mmCIF file of C-alpha atoms in Angstrom:
data_model
loop_
_atom_site.group_PDB
_atom_site.id
_atom_site.type_symbol
_atom_site.label_atom_id
_atom_site.label_comp_id
_atom_site.label_asym_id
_atom_site.label_seq_id
_atom_site.Cartn_x
_atom_site.Cartn_y
_atom_site.Cartn_z
ATOM 1 C CA MET A 23 0.000 0.000 0.000
ATOM 2 C CA THR A 24 1.257 3.493 -0.790
ATOM 3 C CA ALA A 25 1.027 6.530 1.462
ATOM 4 C CA ASP A 26 -0.572 9.807 0.362
ATOM 5 C CA LEU A 27 2.051 12.576 0.560
ATOM 6 C CA SER A 28 -0.559 15.080 1.723
ATOM 7 C CA THR A 29 -1.110 13.176 4.982
ATOM 8 C CA LEU A 30 2.123 11.224 5.489
ATOM 9 C CA CYS A 31 3.903 13.863 7.574
ATOM 10 C CA GLN A 32 0.808 14.608 9.636
ATOM 11 C CA SER A 33 0.693 10.995 10.766
ATOM 12 C CA CYS A 34 4.377 10.937 11.706
ATOM 13 C CA GLY A 35 6.122 14.070 13.025
ATOM 14 C CA ALA A 36 9.352 12.180 13.781
ATOM 15 C CA CYS A 37 11.566 14.789 12.098
ATOM 16 C CA CYS A 38 10.255 17.454 14.489
ATOM 17 C CA ALA A 39 10.853 15.337 17.585
ATOM 18 C CA THR A 40 14.291 13.852 17.062
ATOM 19 C CA SER A 41 16.947 16.322 18.163
ATOM 20 C CA ALA A 42 17.147 19.484 20.221
ATOM 21 C CA ASP A 43 19.877 20.580 17.792
ATOM 22 C CA TRP A 44 17.469 20.703 14.878
ATOM 23 C CA PRO A 45 16.056 22.706 13.189
ATOM 24 C CA ARG A 46 18.786 25.339 13.041
ATOM 25 C CA PHE A 47 18.276 28.517 11.070
ATOM 26 C CA SER A 48 20.562 28.732 8.072
ATOM 27 C CA LEU A 49 19.026 30.288 4.968
ATOM 28 C CA GLU A 50 16.223 32.373 6.477
ATOM 29 C CA SER A 51 16.193 36.110 5.948
ATOM 30 C CA ASP A 52 15.783 38.440 8.904
ATOM 31 C CA GLU A 53 12.295 39.209 7.581
ATOM 32 C CA ALA A 54 11.319 35.515 7.548
ATOM 33 C CA LEU A 55 12.677 34.970 11.059
ATOM 34 C CA ALA A 56 10.750 37.991 12.316
ATOM 35 C CA LEU A 57 7.487 36.236 11.347
ATOM 36 C CA ILE A 58 8.132 33.252 13.630
ATOM 37 C CA PRO A 59 6.626 33.851 17.076
ATOM 38 C CA GLU A 60 9.380 34.868 19.493
ATOM 39 C CA ALA A 61 8.275 32.252 22.027
ATOM 40 C CA LEU A 62 9.251 29.513 19.538
ATOM 41 C CA ILE A 63 12.782 30.765 18.877
ATOM 42 C CA ASP A 64 15.874 29.853 20.888
ATOM 43 C CA ASP A 65 17.888 32.988 20.155
ATOM 44 C CA SER A 66 20.933 31.784 22.052
ATOM 45 C CA GLN A 67 21.239 28.775 19.752
ATOM 46 C CA GLY A 68 19.940 30.201 16.438
ATOM 47 C CA LYS A 69 17.193 27.604 16.108
ATOM 48 C CA MET A 70 13.643 26.718 16.995
ATOM 49 C CA ARG A 71 13.032 26.273 20.716
ATOM 50 C CA CYS A 72 12.710 22.645 21.766
ATOM 51 C CA GLU A 73 11.198 20.862 24.718
ATOM 52 C CA GLY A 74 13.601 17.965 25.080
ATOM 53 C CA ASP A 75 14.128 16.699 21.535
ATOM 54 C CA ARG A 76 10.752 18.021 20.335
ATOM 55 C CA CYS A 77 10.293 21.296 18.452
ATOM 56 C CA ALA A 78 8.015 23.627 20.410
ATOM 57 C CA ALA A 79 5.992 24.287 17.237
ATOM 58 C CA LEU A 80 4.971 20.614 16.931
ATOM 59 C CA SER A 81 1.535 19.704 18.229
ATOM 60 C CA GLY A 82 -0.061 16.290 18.539
ATOM 61 C CA LYS A 83 1.280 12.793 19.149
ATOM 62 C CA VAL A 84 4.318 11.624 17.170
ATOM 63 C CA GLY A 85 3.438 8.555 15.127
ATOM 64 C CA ALA A 86 -0.289 9.213 15.299
ATOM 65 C CA ALA A 87 -1.347 12.739 14.364
ATOM 66 C CA THR A 88 0.862 15.824 14.330
ATOM 67 C CA ALA A 89 0.899 19.350 12.957
ATOM 68 C CA CYS A 90 3.260 22.289 12.830
ATOM 69 C CA SER A 91 1.729 25.310 14.521
ATOM 70 C CA ILE A 92 3.712 27.613 12.199
ATOM 71 C CA TYR A 93 3.640 25.489 9.047
ATOM 72 C CA ALA A 94 3.401 28.450 6.633
ATOM 73 C CA LEU A 95 6.268 30.190 8.464
ATOM 74 C CA ARG A 96 8.453 27.146 9.206
ATOM 75 C CA PRO A 97 12.238 27.438 8.698
ATOM 76 C CA ASP A 98 13.905 26.465 5.425
ATOM 77 C CA VAL A 99 15.443 23.325 6.935
ATOM 78 C CA CYS A 100 11.928 22.109 7.772
ATOM 79 C CA ARG A 101 10.738 22.819 4.235
ATOM 80 C CA ALA A 102 13.665 20.842 2.833
ATOM 81 C CA CYS A 103 12.868 17.645 4.766
ATOM 82 C CA GLN A 104 10.696 15.445 2.554
ATOM 83 C CA PRO A 105 8.994 12.087 3.133
ATOM 84 C CA GLY A 106 11.468 9.293 2.490
ATOM 85 C CA ASP A 107 14.586 11.449 2.219
ATOM 86 C CA PRO A 108 17.621 10.506 4.344
ATOM 87 C CA GLU A 109 16.781 12.987 7.132
ATOM 88 C CA CYS A 110 13.198 11.731 7.283
ATOM 89 C CA ASN A 111 14.244 8.098 7.510
ATOM 90 C CA ILE A 112 16.894 8.816 10.158
ATOM 91 C CA ALA A 113 14.230 10.511 12.294
ATOM 92 C CA ARG A 114 11.762 7.688 11.684
ATOM 93 C CA ALA A 115 14.362 5.092 12.708
ATOM 94 C CA ARG A 116 15.019 6.934 15.983
ATOM 95 C CA HIS A 117 11.327 6.559 16.795
ATOM 96 C CA GLY A 118 11.191 2.922 15.670
ATOM 97 C CA PHE A 119 9.088 3.707 12.586
ATOM 98 C CA ALA A 120 9.525 1.874 9.281
ATOM 99 C CA GLU A 121 11.612 3.497 6.574
ATOM 100 C CA ILE A 122 9.735 5.212 3.753
ATOM 101 C CA THR A 123 10.831 3.984 0.346
ATOM 102 C CA PRO A 124 10.023 5.484 -3.070
ATOM 103 C CA SER A 125 7.697 2.566 -3.802
ATOM 104 C CA GLY A 126 5.768 3.441 -0.659
ATOM 105 C CA LEU A 127 4.955 6.960 -1.808
ATOM 106 C CA ALA A 128 1.960 7.947 -3.897
ATOM 107 C CA ALA A 129 2.012 10.891 -6.258
ATOM 108 C CA PRO A 130 -0.277 13.758 -5.215
#
């Protein structure tokens, strides 16, 4: 069975709950960073604020149903992570989830 890309990430969330060192800001402009709510930014580290290994912008239960509370404003590194790419599968493995393979993805 293949997974629908439009819902795959919302049923996982592993990438947003894997490391307190990620996501770091790298390519964002000052204007883009200014749009992210201050309470979600860890200024001392140049990244999103985390609670343990979980991004503070992530809501829901990892592996069941998740959402990014600032999805439209999320950092570039978050936009770059795609279902089944190496970063995605590393995060999934850390949570004990099966790897996503190209054959397991459905076109939108």
